[in-house]
């Protein structure tokens, strides 16, 4: 709701919104112990967690039993036709007659392996933010020292479920004058430059239309109309502080839980898009889940062993400098 200007805050004293800084200057905010870097490094910082102890190594396995091709079901003509009809039915404009009458002359079956590594990680970013101060309780430095970001305990979502949450860092709040309106709670209207009235658009300020003797009905012959931008007040409520004149600044902790995926399919001669092979279901050879998984050793297909080494190395290099790994999940399908 709009408020009346006080005697000392006349429209002439107000500034335009475009002339005000978009963000509070660094010198406006008090320095907090262990958080000075927020004022020095652009107001945002990623905090790196301590390294976690690695998980247990994957036990050595007898891969010959896992590679038994007899475990792989044979694709019969009936199974192939049902798969084709299922695909056709999923398309709105495909007819099923041709698929039903299609003569299948030969079925070629090829076995391939798919390695998949999924890494669930947590990263934490801190930044200064603010909200209008409405005389709410202020949890400032006088109540204690703000905890370090990785010391703040939060509820972790279920493993491998991505999420983003924001928290206010305890004891980091401080109340300051609004930097946008300079504590006035209002801006001078840019539409009428604070006058509250603008030139009539119908008669262009001439008080009557061209070649007409009677006065302009839109402005009642005054040549001016009430400014529609500010409803004739000459000023607008500050959108930053909502007219409260003060802002509550505090450090905000942003926590992001994300999944990183590495996938590899062994060499094959199938004329099939990779995204379809990624969706294909097969016989599971093994599965390992831990805080940190280890590369596969001595797998019959050497390219799978190399792929597991490459996937784990890539995730480690990409996440070590910006996130903490909470869980890894790796499995191989036949």
Coordinates of C-alpha atoms in Angstrom, one line a residue:
X1 CA 0.0 0.0 0.0
X2 CA 1.3 3.5 -0.9
X3 CA 2.3 5.8 1.9
X4 CA 2.2 9.5 2.1
X5 CA 5.6 11.3 1.9
X6 CA 6.8 12.9 5.2
X7 CA 7.4 16.6 5.3
X8 CA 11.2 16.2 5.0
X9 CA 10.9 13.8 2.1
X10 CA 9.5 16.0 -0.7
X11 CA 9.3 14.7 -4.3
X12 CA 12.1 17.0 -5.2
X13 CA 14.4 15.3 -2.8
X14 CA 13.8 11.8 -4.2
X15 CA 16.1 10.2 -6.8
X16 CA 15.1 8.2 -9.9
X17 CA 15.2 4.4 -9.7
X18 CA 17.7 4.2 -12.7
X19 CA 20.2 6.5 -10.8
X20 CA 20.3 4.1 -7.8
X21 CA 22.8 1.3 -7.4
X22 CA 21.4 -2.2 -8.2
X23 CA 23.3 -3.9 -5.3
X24 CA 24.5 -2.6 -1.9
X25 CA 28.1 -1.4 -1.9
X26 CA 30.6 -3.6 0.0
X27 CA 31.4 -0.9 2.5
X28 CA 27.7 -0.9 3.6
X29 CA 27.9 -4.4 5.1
X30 CA 29.7 -5.2 8.3
X31 CA 32.5 -7.7 8.2
X32 CA 31.9 -11.0 9.9
X33 CA 34.6 -13.3 11.1
X34 CA 35.6 -15.9 8.4
X35 CA 33.3 -14.2 5.9
X36 CA 35.4 -11.3 4.7
X37 CA 35.9 -13.0 1.4
X38 CA 32.2 -12.4 0.5
X39 CA 33.0 -8.7 0.4
X40 CA 36.3 -9.1 -1.4
X41 CA 35.4 -11.7 -4.1
X42 CA 32.2 -10.4 -5.7
X43 CA 29.8 -11.3 -3.0
X44 CA 29.7 -15.1 -3.7
X45 CA 31.9 -18.0 -2.8
X46 CA 32.0 -21.8 -3.1
X47 CA 33.2 -23.5 0.1
X48 CA 35.2 -26.7 -0.4
X49 CA 34.5 -29.6 2.0
X50 CA 37.1 -31.7 3.7
X51 CA 38.0 -34.9 1.9
X52 CA 36.1 -38.0 2.9
X53 CA 37.7 -41.4 3.5
X54 CA 37.4 -43.7 0.5
X55 CA 35.0 -46.6 0.5
X56 CA 35.9 -50.2 0.4
X57 CA 37.4 -51.7 -2.8
X58 CA 35.3 -53.8 -5.0
X59 CA 35.9 -57.5 -4.3
X60 CA 37.6 -59.5 -7.0
X61 CA 35.1 -61.5 -9.0
X62 CA 35.1 -64.5 -11.2
X63 CA 33.9 -62.8 -14.4
X64 CA 33.6 -66.1 -16.4
X65 CA 30.3 -66.9 -14.7
X66 CA 29.0 -63.4 -15.3
X67 CA 29.8 -63.6 -19.0
X68 CA 27.8 -66.8 -19.5
X69 CA 25.9 -66.0 -22.7
X70 CA 23.3 -68.6 -21.8
X71 CA 21.9 -66.1 -19.3
X72 CA 20.9 -63.8 -22.1
X73 CA 17.4 -64.5 -23.3
X74 CA 17.0 -65.4 -27.0
X75 CA 15.0 -62.9 -29.1
X76 CA 12.4 -64.9 -31.0
X77 CA 10.3 -63.8 -34.0
X78 CA 7.3 -63.4 -31.7
X79 CA 9.3 -61.2 -29.2
X80 CA 10.6 -59.1 -32.1
X81 CA 7.2 -58.5 -33.6
X82 CA 5.7 -57.6 -30.2
X83 CA 8.5 -55.0 -29.7
X84 CA 7.8 -53.6 -33.2
X85 CA 4.0 -53.4 -32.6
X86 CA 4.6 -51.7 -29.2
X87 CA 6.8 -49.1 -30.9
X88 CA 4.2 -48.5 -33.6
X89 CA 1.4 -48.1 -31.0
X90 CA 3.4 -45.4 -29.2
X91 CA 3.3 -43.2 -32.3
X92 CA 0.0 -41.4 -33.0
X93 CA 0.2 -41.5 -36.8
X94 CA 1.7 -44.9 -37.4
X95 CA -0.4 -47.8 -38.7
X96 CA 0.0 -51.3 -37.3
X97 CA -1.1 -53.2 -40.4
X98 CA 2.3 -53.2 -42.1
X99 CA 4.1 -54.1 -38.8
X100 CA 1.7 -57.0 -38.2
X101 CA 2.1 -58.4 -41.8
X102 CA 5.9 -57.8 -41.9
X103 CA 7.9 -60.9 -42.8
X104 CA 10.9 -61.3 -40.6
X105 CA 13.5 -63.2 -42.6
X106 CA 16.5 -63.2 -40.2
X107 CA 17.2 -62.2 -36.6
X108 CA 20.8 -61.4 -35.7
X109 CA 21.6 -61.3 -32.0
X110 CA 24.7 -59.5 -30.7
X111 CA 25.8 -59.2 -27.1
X112 CA 27.3 -56.0 -25.7
X113 CA 28.1 -54.6 -22.3
X114 CA 27.1 -51.2 -20.8
X115 CA 29.0 -49.6 -17.9
X116 CA 27.3 -46.9 -15.9
X117 CA 28.6 -44.7 -13.1
X118 CA 26.4 -42.3 -11.2
X119 CA 27.8 -39.9 -8.6
X120 CA 25.6 -38.0 -6.2
X121 CA 27.3 -34.9 -4.8
X122 CA 26.6 -31.9 -2.7
X123 CA 28.0 -28.4 -3.2
X124 CA 27.6 -25.3 -1.1
X125 CA 27.6 -21.7 -2.2
X126 CA 27.3 -18.6 0.1
X127 CA 26.2 -15.2 -0.9
X128 CA 24.9 -11.9 0.6
X129 CA 21.2 -11.3 0.1
X130 CA 18.6 -9.1 1.6
X131 CA 14.9 -8.6 2.2
X132 CA 12.7 -5.7 3.4
X133 CA 13.1 -5.1 7.2
X134 CA 9.7 -5.2 8.8
X135 CA 10.9 -5.0 12.5
X136 CA 11.4 -8.7 12.6
X137 CA 13.9 -10.3 15.1
X138 CA 17.5 -9.8 13.9
X139 CA 19.9 -12.7 14.4
X140 CA 23.1 -10.7 14.2
X141 CA 26.8 -11.1 15.2
X142 CA 25.9 -10.0 18.8
X143 CA 24.3 -13.4 19.3
X144 CA 27.4 -15.4 18.5
X145 CA 29.8 -16.3 15.7
X146 CA 28.4 -17.5 12.4
X147 CA 29.2 -21.2 11.8
X148 CA 31.3 -22.3 8.8
X149 CA 29.3 -23.4 5.9
X150 CA 30.1 -27.1 6.1
X151 CA 29.4 -27.1 9.8
X152 CA 25.8 -26.3 9.2
X153 CA 23.8 -29.5 9.5
X154 CA 20.9 -30.0 7.0
X155 CA 18.7 -32.9 6.1
X156 CA 20.1 -34.6 3.0
X157 CA 17.5 -35.7 0.4
X158 CA 17.3 -39.4 -0.6
X159 CA 20.4 -40.5 -2.5
X160 CA 20.5 -39.7 -6.2
X161 CA 17.5 -37.3 -5.9
X162 CA 18.5 -33.9 -7.1
X163 CA 17.5 -30.8 -5.1
X164 CA 18.4 -27.2 -4.2
X165 CA 17.7 -25.6 -0.9
X166 CA 18.5 -22.2 0.6
X167 CA 19.2 -21.4 4.3
X168 CA 20.0 -18.3 6.3
X169 CA 23.4 -18.5 8.0
X170 CA 22.9 -18.0 11.8
X171 CA 24.2 -14.8 13.4
X172 CA 24.9 -13.1 10.0
X173 CA 22.0 -10.6 9.9
X174 CA 22.4 -6.8 9.9
X175 CA 19.9 -4.0 9.3
X176 CA 20.9 -1.2 6.9
X177 CA 19.3 1.7 5.1
X178 CA 18.0 0.7 1.7
X179 CA 20.7 1.4 -0.8
X180 CA 18.2 1.7 -3.7
X181 CA 16.0 4.5 -2.4
X182 CA 18.6 5.8 0.1
X183 CA 16.2 5.2 3.0
X184 CA 13.4 7.2 1.5
X185 CA 11.1 4.2 0.7
X186 CA 10.2 5.8 -2.6
X187 CA 11.6 6.9 -6.0
X188 CA 10.8 10.0 -8.1
X189 CA 8.4 8.9 -10.9
X190 CA 10.3 8.7 -14.2
X191 CA 7.0 9.0 -16.2
X192 CA 6.2 12.5 -14.9
X193 CA 9.5 13.5 -13.3
X194 CA 7.8 13.9 -10.0
X195 CA 5.1 16.3 -11.2
X196 CA 2.2 13.9 -11.0
X197 CA 0.9 15.2 -14.3
X198 CA 1.9 14.5 -17.9
X199 CA 1.0 16.2 -21.3
X200 CA -2.3 15.0 -22.6
X201 CA -1.7 12.4 -25.4
X202 CA -5.0 13.2 -27.1
X203 CA -4.5 17.0 -27.7
X204 CA -0.7 17.0 -27.2
X205 CA -1.1 19.7 -24.6
X206 CA -2.9 22.1 -26.8
X207 CA -6.1 21.9 -24.7
X208 CA -8.2 21.3 -27.8
X209 CA -7.8 19.0 -30.8
X210 CA -6.7 20.4 -34.1
X211 CA -9.4 22.0 -36.2
X212 CA -11.8 21.8 -33.3
X213 CA -13.1 24.7 -31.3
X214 CA -14.3 22.8 -28.3
X215 CA -11.9 21.8 -25.5
X216 CA -10.3 18.4 -25.3
X217 CA -12.5 16.0 -23.5
X218 CA -9.7 13.7 -22.4
X219 CA -8.0 16.4 -20.3
X220 CA -11.0 18.7 -19.8
X221 CA -9.2 21.4 -21.6
X222 CA -6.2 21.5 -19.2
X223 CA -3.7 20.1 -21.6
X224 CA -2.4 17.7 -18.9
X225 CA -3.5 14.4 -17.5
X226 CA -2.8 12.4 -14.3
X227 CA 0.4 10.3 -14.7
X228 CA -0.7 6.6 -15.1
X229 CA 2.7 5.4 -13.9
X230 CA 2.4 6.8 -10.4
X231 CA -1.4 7.5 -10.3
X232 CA -0.6 11.2 -10.0
X233 CA 1.5 10.9 -6.8
X234 CA 4.8 11.9 -8.4
X235 CA 6.6 9.0 -6.7
X236 CA 6.6 5.2 -6.6
X237 CA 7.1 2.8 -3.8
X238 CA 10.7 1.4 -3.7
X239 CA 10.5 -2.2 -5.1
X240 CA 13.6 -3.2 -3.2
X241 CA 12.5 -2.4 0.4
X242 CA 8.7 -2.3 -0.4
X243 CA 8.6 1.1 1.2
X244 CA 10.1 0.0 4.5
X245 CA 13.2 2.2 4.1
X246 CA 15.5 -0.5 5.6
X247 CA 16.8 -3.9 4.5
X248 CA 17.7 -7.0 6.5
X249 CA 21.0 -8.2 5.0
X250 CA 22.2 -11.8 5.7
X251 CA 24.4 -14.5 4.4
X252 CA 22.5 -17.1 2.5
X253 CA 23.7 -20.7 2.1
X254 CA 22.7 -22.4 -1.2
X255 CA 23.0 -26.2 -1.2
X256 CA 22.8 -28.1 -4.4
X257 CA 22.5 -31.9 -4.7
X258 CA 23.2 -33.1 -8.2
X259 CA 23.8 -36.4 -10.1
X260 CA 26.7 -36.8 -12.5
X261 CA 26.4 -39.6 -15.0
X262 CA 29.1 -41.5 -17.0
X263 CA 28.0 -44.2 -19.4
X264 CA 29.9 -46.4 -21.8
X265 CA 28.7 -49.1 -24.3
X266 CA 31.1 -51.7 -25.6
X267 CA 32.0 -51.9 -29.3
X268 CA 29.2 -53.3 -31.4
X269 CA 28.0 -53.4 -35.0
X270 CA 24.4 -52.5 -34.3
X271 CA 23.0 -49.7 -36.5
X272 CA 21.2 -48.2 -33.4
X273 CA 21.3 -44.7 -31.9
X274 CA 23.3 -44.5 -28.7
X275 CA 20.3 -43.0 -26.7
X276 CA 18.2 -46.1 -27.5
X277 CA 21.0 -48.4 -26.4
X278 CA 21.2 -46.4 -23.1
X279 CA 17.5 -47.2 -22.5
X280 CA 17.8 -50.9 -23.3
X281 CA 17.4 -53.4 -20.4
X282 CA 19.6 -56.4 -20.1
X283 CA 21.1 -58.9 -17.6
X284 CA 22.8 -57.2 -14.7
X285 CA 26.4 -58.4 -14.2
X286 CA 27.2 -56.6 -11.0
X287 CA 26.3 -53.5 -9.0
X288 CA 28.3 -51.6 -6.4
X289 CA 27.3 -48.7 -4.3
X290 CA 29.4 -46.8 -1.8
X291 CA 30.8 -43.4 -0.8
X292 CA 33.5 -44.1 -3.3
X293 CA 33.6 -47.0 -5.8
X294 CA 36.7 -48.4 -7.4
X295 CA 37.5 -49.2 -11.0
X296 CA 36.7 -52.7 -12.4
X297 CA 39.8 -54.9 -12.6
X298 CA 40.4 -57.8 -15.1
X299 CA 37.1 -57.7 -16.8
X300 CA 37.0 -60.0 -19.8
X301 CA 36.3 -57.0 -22.0
X302 CA 39.2 -54.7 -21.5
X303 CA 37.4 -51.7 -22.8
X304 CA 34.9 -52.0 -19.9
X305 CA 37.8 -51.9 -17.4
X306 CA 39.3 -48.9 -19.1
X307 CA 35.9 -47.2 -19.2
X308 CA 35.4 -47.6 -15.5
X309 CA 38.8 -46.1 -14.8
X310 CA 38.1 -43.2 -17.1
X311 CA 34.6 -42.5 -15.6
X312 CA 35.8 -42.5 -12.0
X313 CA 38.8 -40.3 -12.9
X314 CA 36.5 -37.8 -14.8
X315 CA 34.0 -37.5 -11.9
X316 CA 36.8 -37.2 -9.4
X317 CA 38.5 -34.4 -11.4
X318 CA 35.3 -32.5 -12.0
X319 CA 33.9 -32.7 -8.5
X320 CA 36.9 -32.6 -6.2
X321 CA 37.3 -28.8 -6.6
X322 CA 33.7 -27.8 -6.1
X323 CA 31.6 -30.5 -4.3
X324 CA 31.5 -33.4 -1.8
X325 CA 30.7 -36.8 -3.1
X326 CA 28.0 -38.4 -1.0
X327 CA 27.5 -41.7 -2.9
X328 CA 28.5 -43.5 -6.0
X329 CA 26.6 -46.2 -7.8
X330 CA 28.2 -48.3 -10.6
X331 CA 26.8 -51.3 -12.5
X332 CA 27.4 -53.2 -15.7
X333 CA 24.7 -54.8 -17.9
X334 CA 25.0 -57.5 -20.4

